[in-house]
Amino acid sequence: MGNCQVKIPATSANIGSGFDTIGVAFKLYNSVYVEETDGGLEIEVIDASKKFLPKDERNLVYRGIKTVFDKVGYRCDGLKIVLNNEIPVTRGLGSSSSGIVGGLLAGNYLSGNTLGTDEIVNLACKLEGHPDNTTPAITGGFAVAVKTDPVSYIKLPVKNNDLRFALFIPNFPLNTVRARGVLPKAVSHTDAVYNISRASLLTASIMSGRYDLLGTALQDRMHQPFRKCLIGGVNRIFKFGKDNGAYGTYISGSGPTIVSVIDSSIENKFYSEAQEFLNKHMNNWSIKIVEIDQNGATVNI
Ligand code: HSE
């Protein structure tokens, strides 16, 4: 009977103009320990997220493991799963994707590693419904992922390690189903062109290191204008980012976390000014600055 430990990075999806498509992985991790047992399902959560997470067959880690076991025809008598989470839950930082990816990779390892990365990417997208969190959680770095069957995806080469991501995290959650519910059924041709041009620019500026273009590349008309009303304080944080030297600011995934993309040279100054600003004006928000994770989820034996 086997066991393994999987470490999965947080992710930020959409990245401004790249709605449902472009995501990035961060050095902020959940970890999943899985052990085969003689019978039953035991799930332990050893952190603050325990009040949010189901400890039965609805658990996303368990569903990921079972998806792989069913696909490859592997049987086990029982499972013990231990979750140790640093990624805040329902904050737009890929906590549910981390559960899905952790489960799929653990299931794959325990059943003999028969599935390759492309198959894991595809199964993860099917379980999550869109590929922009799950794909970078698997590949690390920036990933562009299109929801075809199978998923068409590429991990973007990043020029240097000069980008930092300032995460403004509120103390209130925002459910993705609710945040998708406010989106319109159709957008105008003008708005489609607005986003296509900026998403293309986003990819090019990441690959070439032209971060000065990120301010334009992060602009969006596909989801942010509709979701802002669900996130109290969002405009003040966008303004803070602009006034304090960020390349650009966007809503992470479906929110409510807001991300300012900054240069590493201003990290310390940006952090202390943001801390002071939040303490004074928006003390239900906190700030954390993270780097890109380049490796994606890893399985340790
Ligand atoms: N692309 C997704 C959305 C990410 O914006 O709804 C949220 O998980």
PDB file of C-alpha atoms and ligand atoms in Angstrom:
ATOM      1  CA  MET A   1       0.000   0.000   0.000  1.00  0.00           C
ATOM      2  CA  GLY A   2       1.513   3.267  -1.134  1.00  0.00           C
ATOM      3  CA  ASN A   3       1.614   6.837   0.061  1.00  0.00           C
ATOM      4  CA  CYS A   4       2.799  10.188  -1.285  1.00  0.00           C
ATOM      5  CA  GLN A   5       2.880  13.897  -0.642  1.00  0.00           C
ATOM      6  CA  VAL A   6       1.946  16.464  -3.300  1.00  0.00           C
ATOM      7  CA  LYS A   7       2.795  20.169  -3.086  1.00  0.00           C
ATOM      8  CA  ILE A   8       0.616  22.404  -5.275  1.00  0.00           C
ATOM      9  CA  PRO A   9       1.103  26.131  -5.976  1.00  0.00           C
ATOM     10  CA  ALA A  10      -1.548  28.817  -5.699  1.00  0.00           C
ATOM     11  CA  THR A  11      -2.591  30.273  -9.044  1.00  0.00           C
ATOM     12  CA  SER A  12      -4.047  33.467 -10.378  1.00  0.00           C
ATOM     13  CA  ALA A  13      -6.342  33.037 -13.374  1.00  0.00           C
ATOM     14  CA  ASN A  14      -7.636  35.441 -16.051  1.00  0.00           C
ATOM     15  CA  ILE A  15      -4.694  37.855 -15.565  1.00  0.00           C
ATOM     16  CA  GLY A  16      -6.578  40.896 -16.783  1.00  0.00           C
ATOM     17  CA  SER A  17      -7.361  40.410 -20.446  1.00  0.00           C
ATOM     18  CA  GLY A  18      -6.797  36.619 -20.524  1.00  0.00           C
ATOM     19  CA  PHE A  19     -10.252  35.625 -19.300  1.00  0.00           C
ATOM     20  CA  ASP A  20     -10.618  31.838 -18.824  1.00  0.00           C
ATOM     21  CA  THR A  21      -7.229  31.388 -20.559  1.00  0.00           C
ATOM     22  CA  ILE A  22      -4.062  32.852 -18.995  1.00  0.00           C
ATOM     23  CA  GLY A  23      -2.904  31.960 -15.487  1.00  0.00           C
ATOM     24  CA  VAL A  24       0.233  32.026 -13.356  1.00  0.00           C
ATOM     25  CA  ALA A  25       1.507  29.893 -10.452  1.00  0.00           C
ATOM     26  CA  PHE A  26       2.825  31.430  -7.214  1.00  0.00           C
ATOM     27  CA  LYS A  27       5.232  30.379  -4.493  1.00  0.00           C
ATOM     28  CA  LEU A  28       2.388  29.825  -2.021  1.00  0.00           C
ATOM     29  CA  TYR A  29       1.417  26.203  -1.514  1.00  0.00           C
ATOM     30  CA  ASN A  30      -1.092  23.633  -0.379  1.00  0.00           C
ATOM     31  CA  SER A  31       0.168  20.206   0.483  1.00  0.00           C
ATOM     32  CA  VAL A  32      -1.694  16.914   0.288  1.00  0.00           C
ATOM     33  CA  TYR A  33      -0.580  13.673   1.929  1.00  0.00           C
ATOM     34  CA  VAL A  34      -2.338  10.523   0.689  1.00  0.00           C
ATOM     35  CA  GLU A  35      -1.976   7.012   2.062  1.00  0.00           C
ATOM     36  CA  GLU A  36      -3.721   3.796   1.027  1.00  0.00           C
ATOM     37  CA  THR A  37      -5.386   2.063   3.990  1.00  0.00           C
ATOM     38  CA  ASP A  38      -7.312  -1.144   4.747  1.00  0.00           C
ATOM     39  CA  GLY A  39     -10.703   0.527   4.353  1.00  0.00           C
ATOM     40  CA  GLY A  40     -12.839   3.701   4.561  1.00  0.00           C
ATOM     41  CA  LEU A  41     -12.108   7.328   3.780  1.00  0.00           C
ATOM     42  CA  GLU A  42     -10.429   9.492   6.398  1.00  0.00           C
ATOM     43  CA  ILE A  43      -9.794  13.177   5.625  1.00  0.00           C
ATOM     44  CA  GLU A  44      -7.950  15.456   8.003  1.00  0.00           C
ATOM     45  CA  VAL A  45      -7.519  19.211   7.482  1.00  0.00           C
ATOM     46  CA  ILE A  46      -4.860  20.765   9.700  1.00  0.00           C
ATOM     47  CA  ASP A  47      -5.265  24.486   9.062  1.00  0.00           C
ATOM     48  CA  ALA A  48      -7.705  27.391   9.067  1.00  0.00           C
ATOM     49  CA  SER A  49      -9.458  26.176   5.893  1.00  0.00           C
ATOM     50  CA  LYS A  50     -11.039  23.240   7.783  1.00  0.00           C
ATOM     51  CA  LYS A  51     -14.390  24.977   8.198  1.00  0.00           C
ATOM     52  CA  PHE A  52     -14.802  25.318   4.400  1.00  0.00           C
ATOM     53  CA  LEU A  53     -13.733  21.896   3.178  1.00  0.00           C
ATOM     54  CA  PRO A  54     -15.871  18.741   3.041  1.00  0.00           C
ATOM     55  CA  LYS A  55     -14.303  15.685   4.657  1.00  0.00           C
ATOM     56  CA  ASP A  56     -16.219  13.111   2.662  1.00  0.00           C
ATOM     57  CA  GLU A  57     -16.494  11.998  -0.978  1.00  0.00           C
ATOM     58  CA  ARG A  58     -17.284  15.577  -2.089  1.00  0.00           C
ATOM     59  CA  ASN A  59     -13.720  16.593  -1.180  1.00  0.00           C
ATOM     60  CA  LEU A  60     -11.900  17.747  -4.319  1.00  0.00           C
ATOM     61  CA  VAL A  61      -8.684  15.896  -3.484  1.00  0.00           C
ATOM     62  CA  TYR A  62     -10.640  12.679  -3.109  1.00  0.00           C
ATOM     63  CA  ARG A  63     -12.517  13.371  -6.381  1.00  0.00           C
ATOM     64  CA  GLY A  64      -9.199  13.894  -8.176  1.00  0.00           C
ATOM     65  CA  ILE A  65      -7.791  10.614  -6.855  1.00  0.00           C
ATOM     66  CA  LYS A  66     -10.961   8.728  -7.750  1.00  0.00           C
ATOM     67  CA  THR A  67     -11.042  10.201 -11.258  1.00  0.00           C
ATOM     68  CA  VAL A  68      -7.597   8.751 -11.967  1.00  0.00           C
ATOM     69  CA  PHE A  69      -8.311   5.411 -10.271  1.00  0.00           C
ATOM     70  CA  ASP A  70     -11.516   5.023 -12.334  1.00  0.00           C
ATOM     71  CA  LYS A  71      -9.764   6.005 -15.556  1.00  0.00           C
ATOM     72  CA  VAL A  72      -6.868   3.573 -15.186  1.00  0.00           C
ATOM     73  CA  GLY A  73      -8.891   0.821 -13.482  1.00  0.00           C
ATOM     74  CA  TYR A  74      -6.981   0.897 -10.175  1.00  0.00           C
ATOM     75  CA  ARG A  75      -8.652  -0.326  -6.978  1.00  0.00           C
ATOM     76  CA  CYS A  76      -7.725   0.404  -3.377  1.00  0.00           C
ATOM     77  CA  ASP A  77      -9.489  -0.529  -0.137  1.00  0.00           C
ATOM     78  CA  GLY A  78      -9.312   2.764   1.705  1.00  0.00           C
ATOM     79  CA  LEU A  79      -7.626   6.166   1.792  1.00  0.00           C
ATOM     80  CA  LYS A  80      -6.300   8.560   4.373  1.00  0.00           C
ATOM     81  CA  ILE A  81      -5.903  12.143   3.116  1.00  0.00           C
ATOM     82  CA  VAL A  82      -4.256  14.938   5.099  1.00  0.00           C
ATOM     83  CA  LEU A  83      -4.523  18.528   3.810  1.00  0.00           C
ATOM     84  CA  ASN A  84      -2.233  21.306   4.908  1.00  0.00           C
ATOM     85  CA  ASN A  85      -3.304  24.517   3.187  1.00  0.00           C
ATOM     86  CA  GLU A  86      -1.663  27.916   2.889  1.00  0.00           C
ATOM     87  CA  ILE A  87      -3.794  29.089  -0.048  1.00  0.00           C
ATOM     88  CA  PRO A  88      -6.806  31.071   1.203  1.00  0.00           C
ATOM     89  CA  VAL A  89     -10.125  29.413   0.267  1.00  0.00           C
ATOM     90  CA  THR A  90     -12.673  31.098  -2.103  1.00  0.00           C
ATOM     91  CA  ARG A  91     -10.397  34.108  -2.609  1.00  0.00           C
ATOM     92  CA  GLY A  92      -9.586  33.682  -6.330  1.00  0.00           C
ATOM     93  CA  LEU A  93      -6.175  32.116  -5.730  1.00  0.00           C
ATOM     94  CA  GLY A  94      -6.799  28.612  -7.049  1.00  0.00           C
ATOM     95  CA  SER A  95      -7.493  26.726  -3.824  1.00  0.00           C
ATOM     96  CA  SER A  96     -10.032  24.413  -5.497  1.00  0.00           C
ATOM     97  CA  SER A  97      -7.679  23.812  -8.425  1.00  0.00           C
ATOM     98  CA  SER A  98      -4.955  22.887  -5.968  1.00  0.00           C
ATOM     99  CA  GLY A  99      -7.254  20.232  -4.479  1.00  0.00           C
ATOM    100  CA  ILE A 100      -8.106  18.830  -7.909  1.00  0.00           C
ATOM    101  CA  VAL A 101      -4.491  18.821  -9.120  1.00  0.00           C
ATOM    102  CA  GLY A 102      -3.230  17.386  -5.821  1.00  0.00           C
ATOM    103  CA  GLY A 103      -5.770  14.569  -6.031  1.00  0.00           C
ATOM    104  CA  LEU A 104      -5.047  13.778  -9.684  1.00  0.00           C
ATOM    105  CA  LEU A 105      -1.282  13.665  -9.138  1.00  0.00           C
ATOM    106  CA  ALA A 106      -1.572  11.593  -5.965  1.00  0.00           C
ATOM    107  CA  GLY A 107      -3.980   9.203  -7.721  1.00  0.00           C
ATOM    108  CA  ASN A 108      -1.633   8.923 -10.671  1.00  0.00           C
ATOM    109  CA  TYR A 109       1.383   8.223  -8.473  1.00  0.00           C
ATOM    110  CA  LEU A 110      -0.411   5.594  -6.355  1.00  0.00           C
ATOM    111  CA  SER A 111      -1.794   3.815  -9.417  1.00  0.00           C
ATOM    112  CA  GLY A 112       1.613   3.488 -11.118  1.00  0.00           C
ATOM    113  CA  ASN A 113       2.117   6.840 -12.917  1.00  0.00           C
ATOM    114  CA  THR A 114       0.456   5.764 -16.130  1.00  0.00           C
ATOM    115  CA  LEU A 115      -0.941   9.184 -17.087  1.00  0.00           C
ATOM    116  CA  GLY A 116       1.244  11.878 -18.647  1.00  0.00           C
ATOM    117  CA  THR A 117       1.056  15.630 -18.049  1.00  0.00           C
ATOM    118  CA  ASP A 118      -1.303  16.252 -20.995  1.00  0.00           C
ATOM    119  CA  GLU A 119      -3.812  13.773 -19.589  1.00  0.00           C
ATOM    120  CA  ILE A 120      -3.591  15.320 -16.114  1.00  0.00           C
ATOM    121  CA  VAL A 121      -4.116  18.813 -17.610  1.00  0.00           C
ATOM    122  CA  ASN A 122      -7.170  17.543 -19.448  1.00  0.00           C
ATOM    123  CA  LEU A 123      -8.733  15.745 -16.477  1.00  0.00           C
ATOM    124  CA  ALA A 124      -8.091  18.796 -14.279  1.00  0.00           C
ATOM    125  CA  CYS A 125      -9.901  21.078 -16.740  1.00  0.00           C
ATOM    126  CA  LYS A 126     -12.858  18.697 -16.893  1.00  0.00           C
ATOM    127  CA  LEU A 127     -13.160  18.637 -13.094  1.00  0.00           C
ATOM    128  CA  GLU A 128     -12.714  22.412 -12.663  1.00  0.00           C
ATOM    129  CA  GLY A 129     -14.693  23.506 -15.748  1.00  0.00           C
ATOM    130  CA  HIS A 130     -12.025  25.913 -17.086  1.00  0.00           C
ATOM    131  CA  PRO A 131      -8.263  25.441 -17.526  1.00  0.00           C
ATOM    132  CA  ASP A 132      -6.752  28.746 -16.423  1.00  0.00           C
ATOM    133  CA  ASN A 133      -6.075  27.802 -12.774  1.00  0.00           C
ATOM    134  CA  THR A 134      -5.485  24.079 -13.078  1.00  0.00           C
ATOM    135  CA  THR A 135      -2.975  24.301 -15.959  1.00  0.00           C
ATOM    136  CA  PRO A 136      -0.410  26.630 -14.311  1.00  0.00           C
ATOM    137  CA  ALA A 137      -0.864  24.663 -11.062  1.00  0.00           C
ATOM    138  CA  ILE A 138       0.477  21.663 -13.021  1.00  0.00           C
ATOM    139  CA  THR A 139       3.071  23.349 -15.262  1.00  0.00           C
ATOM    140  CA  GLY A 140       4.203  26.210 -13.027  1.00  0.00           C
ATOM    141  CA  GLY A 141       5.002  29.618 -14.532  1.00  0.00           C
ATOM    142  CA  PHE A 142       2.585  31.402 -16.829  1.00  0.00           C
ATOM    143  CA  ALA A 143       0.337  29.086 -18.827  1.00  0.00           C
ATOM    144  CA  VAL A 144      -1.941  29.844 -21.754  1.00  0.00           C
ATOM    145  CA  ALA A 145      -4.673  27.200 -21.900  1.00  0.00           C
ATOM    146  CA  VAL A 146      -7.603  26.887 -24.298  1.00  0.00           C
ATOM    147  CA  LYS A 147     -10.567  24.709 -23.398  1.00  0.00           C
ATOM    148  CA  THR A 148     -10.454  22.359 -26.362  1.00  0.00           C
ATOM    149  CA  ASP A 149     -10.664  18.605 -25.909  1.00  0.00           C
ATOM    150  CA  PRO A 150      -7.890  17.855 -25.181  1.00  0.00           C
ATOM    151  CA  VAL A 151      -6.830  21.202 -23.676  1.00  0.00           C
ATOM    152  CA  SER A 152      -4.422  23.165 -25.913  1.00  0.00           C
ATOM    153  CA  TYR A 153      -1.822  24.701 -23.628  1.00  0.00           C
ATOM    154  CA  ILE A 154       1.652  26.203 -23.487  1.00  0.00           C
ATOM    155  CA  LYS A 155       3.838  27.185 -20.555  1.00  0.00           C
ATOM    156  CA  LEU A 156       5.290  30.576 -21.450  1.00  0.00           C
ATOM    157  CA  PRO A 157       9.022  31.104 -21.117  1.00  0.00           C
ATOM    158  CA  VAL A 158       9.587  34.047 -18.743  1.00  0.00           C
ATOM    159  CA  LYS A 159      12.510  36.360 -19.506  1.00  0.00           C
ATOM    160  CA  ASN A 160      13.684  36.926 -15.912  1.00  0.00           C
ATOM    161  CA  ASN A 161      12.566  36.744 -12.283  1.00  0.00           C
ATOM    162  CA  ASP A 162      11.851  40.455 -11.951  1.00  0.00           C
ATOM    163  CA  LEU A 163       8.073  40.312 -11.539  1.00  0.00           C
ATOM    164  CA  ARG A 164       6.362  40.247  -8.163  1.00  0.00           C
ATOM    165  CA  PHE A 165       2.640  39.879  -7.476  1.00  0.00           C
ATOM    166  CA  ALA A 166       1.134  41.919  -4.654  1.00  0.00           C
ATOM    167  CA  LEU A 167      -1.950  40.035  -3.480  1.00  0.00           C
ATOM    168  CA  PHE A 168      -4.602  42.200  -1.824  1.00  0.00           C
ATOM    169  CA  ILE A 169      -6.739  39.608  -0.033  1.00  0.00           C
ATOM    170  CA  PRO A 170     -10.020  40.616   1.643  1.00  0.00           C
ATOM    171  CA  ASN A 171     -11.524  38.884   4.663  1.00  0.00           C
ATOM    172  CA  PHE A 172     -14.677  38.027   2.665  1.00  0.00           C
ATOM    173  CA  PRO A 173     -15.056  35.176   0.163  1.00  0.00           C
ATOM    174  CA  LEU A 174     -16.499  35.300  -3.364  1.00  0.00           C
ATOM    175  CA  ASN A 175     -17.966  32.176  -4.831  1.00  0.00           C
ATOM    176  CA  THR A 176     -16.966  31.499  -8.475  1.00  0.00           C
ATOM    177  CA  VAL A 177     -20.491  30.374  -9.426  1.00  0.00           C
ATOM    178  CA  ARG A 178     -21.864  33.705  -8.200  1.00  0.00           C
ATOM    179  CA  ALA A 179     -19.070  35.629  -9.950  1.00  0.00           C
ATOM    180  CA  ARG A 180     -19.762  33.817 -13.243  1.00  0.00           C
ATOM    181  CA  GLY A 181     -23.466  34.541 -12.798  1.00  0.00           C
ATOM    182  CA  VAL A 182     -22.964  38.304 -13.269  1.00  0.00           C
ATOM    183  CA  LEU A 183     -21.236  37.928 -16.660  1.00  0.00           C
ATOM    184  CA  PRO A 184     -23.179  38.872 -19.800  1.00  0.00           C
ATOM    185  CA  LYS A 185     -24.134  36.214 -22.366  1.00  0.00           C
ATOM    186  CA  ALA A 186     -22.511  38.214 -25.177  1.00  0.00           C
ATOM    187  CA  VAL A 187     -20.077  41.125 -25.598  1.00  0.00           C
ATOM    188  CA  SER A 188     -19.778  43.611 -28.441  1.00  0.00           C
ATOM    189  CA  HIS A 189     -17.352  43.215 -31.340  1.00  0.00           C
ATOM    190  CA  THR A 190     -15.494  46.287 -30.056  1.00  0.00           C
ATOM    191  CA  ASP A 191     -15.029  44.739 -26.627  1.00  0.00           C
ATOM    192  CA  ALA A 192     -13.944  41.411 -28.128  1.00  0.00           C
ATOM    193  CA  VAL A 193     -11.227  43.218 -30.120  1.00  0.00           C
ATOM    194  CA  TYR A 194     -10.276  45.194 -27.003  1.00  0.00           C
ATOM    195  CA  ASN A 195      -9.573  41.938 -25.146  1.00  0.00           C
ATOM    196  CA  ILE A 196      -8.043  39.908 -27.972  1.00  0.00           C
ATOM    197  CA  SER A 197      -5.507  42.664 -28.636  1.00  0.00           C
ATOM    198  CA  ARG A 198      -4.594  43.005 -24.973  1.00  0.00           C
ATOM    199  CA  ALA A 199      -4.399  39.259 -24.285  1.00  0.00           C
ATOM    200  CA  SER A 200      -2.048  38.891 -27.263  1.00  0.00           C
ATOM    201  CA  LEU A 201       0.015  41.809 -25.948  1.00  0.00           C
ATOM    202  CA  LEU A 202       0.053  40.180 -22.496  1.00  0.00           C
ATOM    203  CA  THR A 203       1.555  36.968 -23.880  1.00  0.00           C
ATOM    204  CA  ALA A 204       4.111  38.891 -25.928  1.00  0.00           C
ATOM    205  CA  SER A 205       5.111  41.181 -23.078  1.00  0.00           C
ATOM    206  CA  ILE A 206       5.641  38.265 -20.685  1.00  0.00           C
ATOM    207  CA  MET A 207       7.751  36.370 -23.226  1.00  0.00           C
ATOM    208  CA  SER A 208       9.838  39.362 -24.218  1.00  0.00           C
ATOM    209  CA  GLY A 209      10.220  40.909 -20.759  1.00  0.00           C
ATOM    210  CA  ARG A 210       8.490  44.136 -21.960  1.00  0.00           C
ATOM    211  CA  TYR A 211       6.779  44.616 -18.608  1.00  0.00           C
ATOM    212  CA  ASP A 212       6.266  48.320 -19.353  1.00  0.00           C
ATOM    213  CA  LEU A 213       3.409  47.162 -21.636  1.00  0.00           C
ATOM    214  CA  LEU A 214       1.623  45.252 -18.866  1.00  0.00           C
ATOM    215  CA  GLY A 215      -0.453  48.289 -17.888  1.00  0.00           C
ATOM    216  CA  THR A 216      -2.257  48.116 -21.246  1.00  0.00           C
ATOM    217  CA  ALA A 217      -2.078  44.320 -21.504  1.00  0.00           C
ATOM    218  CA  LEU A 218      -3.914  43.806 -18.197  1.00  0.00           C
ATOM    219  CA  GLN A 219      -6.921  45.939 -19.176  1.00  0.00           C
ATOM    220  CA  ASP A 220     -10.112  43.959 -19.605  1.00  0.00           C
ATOM    221  CA  ARG A 221     -13.727  44.321 -20.714  1.00  0.00           C
ATOM    222  CA  MET A 222     -14.662  40.648 -20.547  1.00  0.00           C
ATOM    223  CA  HIS A 223     -15.224  40.129 -16.827  1.00  0.00           C
ATOM    224  CA  GLN A 224     -13.791  42.797 -14.505  1.00  0.00           C
ATOM    225  CA  PRO A 225     -16.329  45.569 -15.238  1.00  0.00           C
ATOM    226  CA  PHE A 226     -19.147  43.168 -14.317  1.00  0.00           C
ATOM    227  CA  ARG A 227     -17.532  41.720 -11.207  1.00  0.00           C
ATOM    228  CA  LYS A 228     -16.302  44.919  -9.592  1.00  0.00           C
ATOM    229  CA  CYS A 229     -19.685  45.481  -7.948  1.00  0.00           C
ATOM    230  CA  LEU A 230     -19.193  42.226  -6.000  1.00  0.00           C
ATOM    231  CA  ILE A 231     -15.916  43.383  -4.425  1.00  0.00           C
ATOM    232  CA  GLY A 232     -16.249  46.325  -2.049  1.00  0.00           C
ATOM    233  CA  GLY A 233     -13.120  48.512  -2.170  1.00  0.00           C
ATOM    234  CA  VAL A 234     -11.863  47.258  -5.530  1.00  0.00           C
ATOM    235  CA  ASN A 235     -11.496  50.716  -7.117  1.00  0.00           C
ATOM    236  CA  ARG A 236      -9.437  52.052  -4.215  1.00  0.00           C
ATOM    237  CA  ILE A 237      -7.011  49.173  -4.588  1.00  0.00           C
ATOM    238  CA  PHE A 238      -6.729  49.660  -8.366  1.00  0.00           C
ATOM    239  CA  LYS A 239      -5.964  53.330  -7.659  1.00  0.00           C
ATOM    240  CA  PHE A 240      -3.430  52.423  -4.964  1.00  0.00           C
ATOM    241  CA  GLY A 241      -1.617  50.164  -7.450  1.00  0.00           C
ATOM    242  CA  LYS A 242      -1.542  52.898 -10.103  1.00  0.00           C
ATOM    243  CA  ASP A 243      -0.361  55.591  -7.668  1.00  0.00           C
ATOM    244  CA  ASN A 244       2.394  53.382  -6.267  1.00  0.00           C
ATOM    245  CA  GLY A 245       4.233  52.239  -9.368  1.00  0.00           C
ATOM    246  CA  ALA A 246       2.535  48.924 -10.233  1.00  0.00           C
ATOM    247  CA  TYR A 247       2.737  47.884 -13.888  1.00  0.00           C
ATOM    248  CA  GLY A 248      -0.953  47.073 -13.679  1.00  0.00           C
ATOM    249  CA  THR A 249      -3.672  45.692 -11.419  1.00  0.00           C
ATOM    250  CA  TYR A 250      -6.331  43.045 -12.042  1.00  0.00           C
ATOM    251  CA  ILE A 251      -8.928  40.881 -10.306  1.00  0.00           C
ATOM    252  CA  SER A 252      -7.408  37.454  -9.614  1.00  0.00           C
ATOM    253  CA  GLY A 253      -9.582  34.706 -11.107  1.00  0.00           C
ATOM    254  CA  SER A 254     -13.171  35.519 -10.283  1.00  0.00           C
ATOM    255  CA  GLY A 255     -12.030  37.543  -7.242  1.00  0.00           C
ATOM    256  CA  PRO A 256     -12.158  38.822  -4.637  1.00  0.00           C
ATOM    257  CA  THR A 257      -8.342  38.993  -4.397  1.00  0.00           C
ATOM    258  CA  ILE A 258      -6.853  41.904  -6.366  1.00  0.00           C
ATOM    259  CA  VAL A 259      -3.328  41.590  -7.777  1.00  0.00           C
ATOM    260  CA  SER A 260      -0.915  44.424  -8.532  1.00  0.00           C
ATOM    261  CA  VAL A 261       1.947  43.314 -10.759  1.00  0.00           C
ATOM    262  CA  ILE A 262       5.124  45.105  -9.693  1.00  0.00           C
ATOM    263  CA  ASP A 263       8.859  45.094 -10.336  1.00  0.00           C
ATOM    264  CA  SER A 264      11.032  43.361  -7.730  1.00  0.00           C
ATOM    265  CA  SER A 265      12.971  46.616  -7.221  1.00  0.00           C
ATOM    266  CA  ILE A 266       9.938  48.269  -5.557  1.00  0.00           C
ATOM    267  CA  GLU A 267       8.770  45.206  -3.578  1.00  0.00           C
ATOM    268  CA  ASN A 268       9.720  46.419  -0.082  1.00  0.00           C
ATOM    269  CA  LYS A 269       8.457  49.969  -0.578  1.00  0.00           C
ATOM    270  CA  PHE A 270       5.208  48.785  -2.179  1.00  0.00           C
ATOM    271  CA  TYR A 271       4.631  46.326   0.662  1.00  0.00           C
ATOM    272  CA  SER A 272       5.113  48.843   3.483  1.00  0.00           C
ATOM    273  CA  GLU A 273       3.015  51.499   1.758  1.00  0.00           C
ATOM    274  CA  ALA A 274       0.246  49.005   1.040  1.00  0.00           C
ATOM    275  CA  GLN A 275       0.327  47.805   4.645  1.00  0.00           C
ATOM    276  CA  GLU A 276      -0.011  51.381   5.894  1.00  0.00           C
ATOM    277  CA  PHE A 277      -2.793  52.143   3.383  1.00  0.00           C
ATOM    278  CA  LEU A 278      -4.792  49.055   4.336  1.00  0.00           C
ATOM    279  CA  ASN A 279      -4.335  49.627   8.074  1.00  0.00           C
ATOM    280  CA  LYS A 280      -5.584  53.183   7.698  1.00  0.00           C
ATOM    281  CA  HIS A 281      -8.391  52.801   5.147  1.00  0.00           C
ATOM    282  CA  MET A 282      -9.324  49.150   4.482  1.00  0.00           C
ATOM    283  CA  ASN A 283      -8.451  47.015   7.460  1.00  0.00           C
ATOM    284  CA  ASN A 284     -10.540  44.068   6.240  1.00  0.00           C
ATOM    285  CA  TRP A 285      -7.851  43.485   3.570  1.00  0.00           C
ATOM    286  CA  SER A 286      -4.329  42.081   3.909  1.00  0.00           C
ATOM    287  CA  ILE A 287      -1.316  42.154   1.593  1.00  0.00           C
ATOM    288  CA  LYS A 288       1.111  39.405   0.629  1.00  0.00           C
ATOM    289  CA  ILE A 289       3.792  39.652  -2.069  1.00  0.00           C
ATOM    290  CA  VAL A 290       4.717  36.479  -3.949  1.00  0.00           C
ATOM    291  CA  GLU A 291       7.030  35.322  -6.738  1.00  0.00           C
ATOM    292  CA  ILE A 292       6.245  33.048  -9.666  1.00  0.00           C
ATOM    293  CA  ASP A 293       6.535  29.312  -9.016  1.00  0.00           C
ATOM    294  CA  GLN A 294       8.283  27.857 -12.082  1.00  0.00           C
ATOM    295  CA  ASN A 295       7.930  24.138 -11.243  1.00  0.00           C
ATOM    296  CA  GLY A 296       4.234  23.477 -10.786  1.00  0.00           C
ATOM    297  CA  ALA A 297       2.910  20.749  -8.507  1.00  0.00           C
ATOM    298  CA  THR A 298       5.459  18.177  -7.323  1.00  0.00           C
ATOM    299  CA  VAL A 299       5.007  14.672  -5.950  1.00  0.00           C
ATOM    300  CA  ASN A 300       7.328  13.580  -3.157  1.00  0.00           C
ATOM    301  CA  ILE A 301       7.492  10.006  -1.987  1.00  0.00           C
TER     302      ILE A 301
HETATM  303  N1  HSE B   1     -11.635  31.985 -15.302  1.00  0.00           N
HETATM  304  C1  HSE B   1     -12.418  31.688 -14.147  1.00  0.00           C
HETATM  305  C2  HSE B   1     -13.461  32.779 -13.950  1.00  0.00           C
HETATM  306  C3  HSE B   1     -11.495  31.622 -12.971  1.00  0.00           C
HETATM  307  O1  HSE B   1     -13.118  33.946 -14.071  1.00  0.00           O
HETATM  308  O2  HSE B   1     -14.610  32.471 -13.663  1.00  0.00           O
HETATM  309  C4  HSE B   1     -12.207  31.405 -11.673  1.00  0.00           C
HETATM  310  O3  HSE B   1     -11.922  30.181 -11.145  1.00  0.00           O
END
